[in-house]
XYZ file of N, CA and C in Angstrom:
441
model
N 0.821 -1.192 0.000
C 0.000 0.000 0.000
C 0.872 1.266 0.000
N 1.956 1.218 0.772
C 2.857 2.366 0.820
C 3.511 2.566 -0.543
N 3.859 1.462 -1.184
C 4.500 1.518 -2.497
C 3.559 2.132 -3.539
N 2.292 1.794 -3.466
C 1.310 2.333 -4.399
C 1.164 3.842 -4.206
N 1.191 4.293 -2.968
C 1.101 5.720 -2.690
C 2.288 6.470 -3.251
N 3.488 5.876 -3.148
C 4.697 6.491 -3.691
C 4.617 6.575 -5.208
N 4.107 5.500 -5.826
C 3.957 5.468 -7.276
C 2.963 6.526 -7.743
N 1.842 6.648 -7.051
C 0.837 7.626 -7.468
C 1.337 9.052 -7.246
N 2.141 9.285 -6.202
C 2.716 10.613 -5.990
C 3.688 10.968 -7.107
N 4.505 10.000 -7.514
C 5.443 10.235 -8.612
C 4.694 10.525 -9.915
N 3.640 9.756 -10.153
C 2.841 9.961 -11.356
C 2.192 11.340 -11.339
N 1.666 11.745 -10.213
C 1.034 13.058 -10.114
C 2.060 14.177 -10.297
N 3.264 13.993 -9.756
C 4.320 14.991 -9.942
C 4.705 15.078 -11.407
N 4.830 13.934 -12.055
C 5.180 13.884 -13.478
C 4.110 14.585 -14.315
N 2.845 14.267 -14.064
C 1.743 14.891 -14.805
C 1.668 16.387 -14.521
N 1.931 16.782 -13.295
C 1.920 18.193 -12.940
C 3.011 18.948 -13.699
N 4.191 18.344 -13.820
C 5.280 18.976 -14.570
C 4.924 19.129 -16.045
N 4.270 18.123 -16.600
C 3.848 18.203 -18.006
C 2.816 19.305 -18.193
N 1.834 19.360 -17.301
C 0.773 20.368 -17.413
C 1.324 21.794 -17.292
N 2.374 21.972 -16.502
C 2.977 23.297 -16.352
C 3.643 23.757 -17.646
N 4.052 22.815 -18.484
C 4.771 23.163 -19.712
C 3.843 23.414 -20.892
N 2.603 23.024 -20.802
C 1.673 23.148 -21.928
C 1.508 24.597 -22.414
N 1.317 25.596 -21.541
C 1.166 26.965 -22.061
C 2.376 27.445 -22.868
N 3.563 27.116 -22.429
C 4.761 27.520 -23.163
C 4.881 26.828 -24.504
N 4.533 25.555 -24.551
C 4.571 24.813 -25.814
C 3.529 25.382 -26.776
N 2.345 25.705 -26.256
C 1.302 26.309 -27.092
C 1.774 27.666 -27.630
N 2.452 28.446 -26.800
C 2.987 29.732 -27.246
C 4.003 29.529 -28.364
N 4.868 28.532 -28.224
C 5.867 28.252 -29.262
C 5.195 27.843 -30.570
N 4.156 27.033 -30.481
C 3.412 26.628 -31.683
C 2.741 27.847 -32.314
N 2.168 28.704 -31.497
C 1.519 29.920 -31.999
C 2.520 30.804 -32.741
N 3.697 30.997 -32.162
C 4.731 31.808 -32.809
C 5.099 31.197 -34.161
N 5.250 29.887 -34.203
C 5.574 29.214 -35.459
C 4.484 29.373 -36.500
N 3.241 29.242 -36.074
C 2.128 29.400 -37.009
C 2.036 30.823 -37.552
N 2.248 31.811 -36.689
C 2.232 33.205 -37.138
C 3.341 33.423 -38.168
N 4.512 32.858 -37.910
C 5.632 33.006 -38.844
C 5.306 32.375 -40.199
N 4.690 31.212 -40.178
C 4.319 30.550 -41.438
C 3.264 31.367 -42.183
N 2.293 31.902 -41.464
C 1.243 32.706 -42.100
C 1.838 33.961 -42.730
N 2.747 34.619 -42.028
C 3.398 35.813 -42.586
C 4.194 35.439 -43.833
N 4.921 34.333 -43.769
C 5.709 33.890 -44.925
C 4.805 33.583 -46.124
N 3.702 32.891 -45.879
C 2.776 32.540 -46.960
C 2.080 33.782 -47.521
N 1.802 34.741 -46.678
C 1.066 35.939 -47.104
C 1.919 36.868 -47.957
N 3.146 37.119 -47.518
C 3.962 38.126 -48.187
C 4.952 37.561 -49.199
N 5.275 36.293 -49.124
C 6.181 35.623 -50.074
C 7.466 36.407 -50.347
N 8.061 36.943 -49.302
C 9.344 37.636 -49.412
C 10.417 36.659 -48.956
N 11.471 36.510 -49.752
C 12.448 35.447 -49.511
C 13.102 35.516 -48.139
N 13.419 36.707 -47.635
C 14.103 36.766 -46.351
C 13.148 36.584 -45.166
N 11.852 36.536 -45.424
C 10.887 36.282 -44.360
C 10.622 34.784 -44.212
N 11.689 34.040 -44.089
C 11.606 32.600 -43.887
C 10.937 32.320 -42.534
N 10.076 31.315 -42.435
C 9.395 31.042 -41.169
C 10.350 30.775 -40.002
N 11.463 30.111 -40.272
C 12.422 29.842 -39.194
C 13.031 31.148 -38.697
N 13.409 32.012 -39.626
C 13.983 33.316 -39.264
C 12.970 34.153 -38.492
N 11.733 34.194 -38.981
C 10.693 34.968 -38.297
C 10.423 34.417 -36.901
N 10.364 33.101 -36.774
C 10.137 32.494 -35.456
C 11.254 32.847 -34.495
N 12.473 32.833 -34.996
C 13.614 33.198 -34.173
C 13.495 34.647 -33.704
N 13.158 35.544 -34.617
C 12.999 36.961 -34.255
C 11.862 37.154 -33.252
N 10.724 36.511 -33.496
C 9.601 36.617 -32.568
C 9.967 36.055 -31.199
N 10.696 34.945 -31.191
C 11.125 34.350 -29.934
C 12.036 35.270 -29.144
N 12.951 35.933 -29.837
C 13.840 36.891 -29.167
C 13.033 38.039 -28.578
N 12.072 38.533 -29.355
C 11.229 39.626 -28.859
C 10.383 39.187 -27.662
N 9.818 38.001 -27.733
C 9.008 37.504 -26.619
C 9.848 37.314 -25.362
N 11.069 36.858 -25.532
C 11.960 36.627 -24.389
C 12.210 37.932 -23.628
N 12.190 39.051 -24.347
C 12.380 40.345 -23.689
C 11.222 40.683 -22.750
N 10.032 40.154 -23.060
C 8.849 40.511 -22.295
C 8.417 39.452 -21.281
N 8.996 38.262 -21.358
C 8.616 37.198 -20.426
C 9.561 37.238 -19.233
N 8.992 37.311 -18.057
C 9.761 37.289 -16.819
C 10.432 35.915 -16.685
N 11.740 35.865 -16.395
C 12.432 34.572 -16.288
C 11.829 33.632 -15.244
N 11.100 34.183 -14.287
C 10.489 33.339 -13.259
C 9.101 32.848 -13.677
N 8.624 33.298 -14.810
C 7.302 32.921 -15.299
C 7.292 31.432 -15.668
N 6.203 30.758 -15.315
C 6.094 29.321 -15.580
C 5.987 29.011 -17.064
N 5.555 29.965 -17.856
C 5.409 29.729 -19.297
C 6.765 29.461 -19.943
N 7.818 29.983 -19.319
C 9.167 29.825 -19.859
C 9.600 28.360 -19.863
N 9.134 27.573 -18.897
C 9.499 26.156 -18.841
C 9.017 25.427 -20.092
N 7.816 25.726 -20.534
C 7.287 25.093 -21.734
C 7.966 25.584 -22.996
N 8.279 26.884 -23.030
C 8.959 27.445 -24.201
C 10.348 26.817 -24.346
N 11.025 26.623 -23.231
C 12.358 26.013 -23.277
C 12.292 24.525 -23.619
N 11.192 23.873 -23.298
C 11.041 22.436 -23.587
C 10.571 22.193 -25.021
N 9.930 23.167 -25.637
C 9.353 23.006 -26.977
C 10.364 22.527 -28.022
N 11.589 23.051 -28.070
C 12.522 22.557 -29.092
C 12.805 21.057 -28.995
N 12.831 20.532 -27.781
C 13.092 19.097 -27.662
C 11.931 18.259 -28.197
N 10.740 18.853 -28.256
C 9.597 18.153 -28.847
C 9.566 18.318 -30.367
N 9.774 19.546 -30.830
C 9.485 19.859 -32.218
C 10.666 19.743 -33.174
N 11.885 19.917 -32.717
C 13.027 19.816 -33.633
C 13.149 18.420 -34.234
N 13.087 17.346 -33.439
C 13.159 16.014 -34.077
C 12.022 15.758 -35.066
N 10.823 16.197 -34.728
C 9.687 16.016 -35.634
C 9.899 16.826 -36.909
N 10.374 18.063 -36.755
C 10.621 18.922 -37.910
C 11.690 18.376 -38.832
N 12.770 17.878 -38.251
C 13.846 17.303 -39.063
C 13.341 16.078 -39.815
N 12.579 15.249 -39.139
C 12.023 14.055 -39.773
C 11.107 14.418 -40.929
N 10.197 15.356 -40.705
C 9.267 15.744 -41.763
C 9.972 16.486 -42.895
N 10.958 17.312 -42.546
C 11.689 18.068 -43.556
C 12.393 17.125 -44.522
N 12.996 16.081 -43.986
C 13.680 15.109 -44.835
C 12.708 14.189 -45.556
N 11.594 13.865 -44.913
C 10.646 12.913 -45.494
C 9.919 13.486 -46.703
N 9.795 14.794 -46.784
C 9.067 15.397 -47.898
C 9.796 15.229 -49.230
N 11.116 15.090 -49.173
C 11.898 14.978 -50.407
C 12.239 13.540 -50.790
N 11.790 12.582 -50.013
C 12.134 11.191 -50.307
C 11.299 10.639 -51.457
N 11.954 9.882 -52.312
C 11.270 9.201 -53.406
C 11.707 7.738 -53.359
N 10.896 6.920 -52.707
C 11.267 5.530 -52.477
C 11.290 4.704 -53.769
N 10.629 5.164 -54.804
C 10.621 4.417 -56.058
C 11.997 4.384 -56.703
N 12.803 5.401 -56.458
C 14.146 5.434 -57.033
C 15.058 4.367 -56.440
N 14.754 3.923 -55.236
C 15.574 2.883 -54.597
C 15.542 1.597 -55.413
N 14.418 1.295 -56.033
C 14.282 0.048 -56.788
C 15.137 0.024 -58.056
N 15.578 1.180 -58.509
C 16.409 1.253 -59.708
C 17.906 1.154 -59.401
N 18.255 1.142 -58.123
C 19.669 1.057 -57.745
C 20.148 -0.394 -57.775
N 21.399 -0.561 -58.113
C 21.996 -1.895 -58.049
C 22.305 -2.209 -56.594
N 22.239 -3.487 -56.242
C 22.422 -3.917 -54.860
C 23.824 -3.589 -54.350
N 24.848 -3.678 -55.213
C 26.200 -3.374 -54.760
C 26.361 -1.889 -54.443
N 25.638 -1.041 -55.141
C 25.679 0.386 -54.869
C 25.072 0.692 -53.496
N 24.005 -0.006 -53.154
C 23.374 0.174 -51.841
C 24.343 -0.225 -50.735
N 25.080 -1.330 -50.921
C 26.053 -1.748 -49.919
C 27.207 -0.760 -49.800
N 27.626 -0.167 -50.905
C 28.687 0.845 -50.861
C 28.210 2.067 -50.070
N 26.983 2.483 -50.299
C 26.424 3.624 -49.566
C 26.383 3.310 -48.071
N 25.897 2.128 -47.718
C 25.840 1.735 -46.301
C 27.229 1.682 -45.681
N 28.204 1.155 -46.406
C 29.569 1.065 -45.906
C 30.139 2.462 -45.642
N 29.992 3.356 -46.595
C 30.503 4.722 -46.435
C 29.782 5.416 -45.279
N 28.502 5.206 -45.165
C 27.713 5.800 -44.092
C 28.217 5.334 -42.726
N 28.429 4.035 -42.580
C 28.905 3.479 -41.305
C 30.318 3.967 -40.985
N 31.204 3.972 -41.977
C 32.572 4.458 -41.761
C 32.543 5.931 -41.348
N 31.720 6.722 -41.998
C 31.620 8.139 -41.665
C 31.135 8.324 -40.233
N 30.153 7.531 -39.819
C 29.651 7.624 -38.442
C 30.757 7.287 -37.445
N 31.493 6.213 -37.708
C 32.564 5.812 -36.789
C 33.665 6.872 -36.711
N 34.046 7.423 -37.846
C 35.080 8.468 -37.853
C 34.578 9.715 -37.123
N 33.336 10.095 -37.373
C 32.774 11.288 -36.725
C 32.697 11.110 -35.214
N 32.235 9.951 -34.765
C 32.164 9.705 -33.321
C 33.558 9.695 -32.708
N 34.520 9.133 -33.428
C 35.896 9.136 -32.953
C 36.446 10.542 -32.808
N 36.165 11.391 -33.801
C 36.621 12.784 -33.738
C 35.953 13.545 -32.589
N 34.674 13.288 -32.386
C 33.971 13.947 -31.286
C 34.565 13.539 -29.941
N 34.903 12.278 -29.801
C 35.540 11.805 -28.572
C 36.921 12.422 -28.416
N 37.673 12.449 -29.513
C 39.013 13.044 -29.485
C 38.976 14.516 -29.103
N 37.970 15.230 -29.579
C 37.847 16.657 -29.298
C 37.218 16.936 -27.934
N 36.756 15.879 -27.278
C 36.202 16.029 -25.934
C 34.810 16.624 -25.886
N 34.033 16.426 -26.945
C 32.661 16.943 -26.956
C 31.768 16.085 -26.067
N 30.713 16.688 -25.548
C 29.744 15.930 -24.760
C 29.101 14.870 -25.648
N 28.674 13.790 -25.025
C 28.150 12.645 -25.782
C 26.954 13.018 -26.652
N 25.993 13.753 -26.086
C 24.792 14.116 -26.855
C 25.130 15.029 -28.029
N 26.038 15.972 -27.820
C 26.451 16.870 -28.900
C 27.158 16.070 -29.991
N 27.985 15.113 -29.579
C 28.682 14.263 -30.540
C 27.712 13.468 -31.401
N 26.689 12.908 -30.764
C 25.687 12.152 -31.525
C 24.907 13.064 -32.470
N 24.584 14.261 -31.992
C 23.854 15.212 -32.827
C 24.673 15.599 -34.056
N 25.923 15.955 -33.842
C 26.787 16.329 -34.974
C 27.010 15.169 -35.924
N 27.246 14.006 -35.362
C 27.501 12.826 -36.192
C 26.294 12.459 -37.034
N 25.118 12.397 -36.417
C 23.926 12.014 -37.180
C 23.583 13.070 -38.221
N 23.711 14.335 -37.851
C 23.399 15.402 -38.793
C 24.314 15.400 -40.008
N 25.617 15.264 -39.777
C 26.544 15.289 -40.912
C 26.502 13.972 -41.685
N 26.177 12.878 -41.024
C 26.077 11.612 -41.745
C 24.906 11.597 -42.697
N 23.825 12.160 -42.273
C 22.619 12.153 -43.090
C 22.634 13.286 -44.117
N 22.952 14.495 -43.659
C 22.860 15.668 -44.534
C 24.149 15.959 -45.282
N 25.256 15.499 -44.790
C 26.541 15.798 -45.418
C 27.167 17.015 -44.775
N 28.295 17.386 -45.287
C 29.043 18.504 -44.701
C 28.667 19.781 -45.406
């Protein structure tokens, strides 16, 4: 019975932390949507949605008190949306039908080069003393997107 009470307290604390972050995440989504709408409306090349979101975020940061609870959600939003954005950004340009036209030996060469590049990149990150997460981020990004 005591164990169940501890579990339910942990669950309630976890849910409470999530609920505190929702307003900030909603604000981040709103800023992104406004940036996309402005980009779609005016079609000016330098008004890229990412650039506009960055500018709006900087401006909002000037007006949000650092002790405000909304800041917790705003700071957590990138960890939710960046992986999704990268996945969708890359997925939009994929054409799986082209894979069927490749020779099997070419696919193995690509995989071999990809694996060697990952190993070399991770080795360099370790040699340079980068934090593990940063090393994985740099390695995966350059392995997939190139230099």
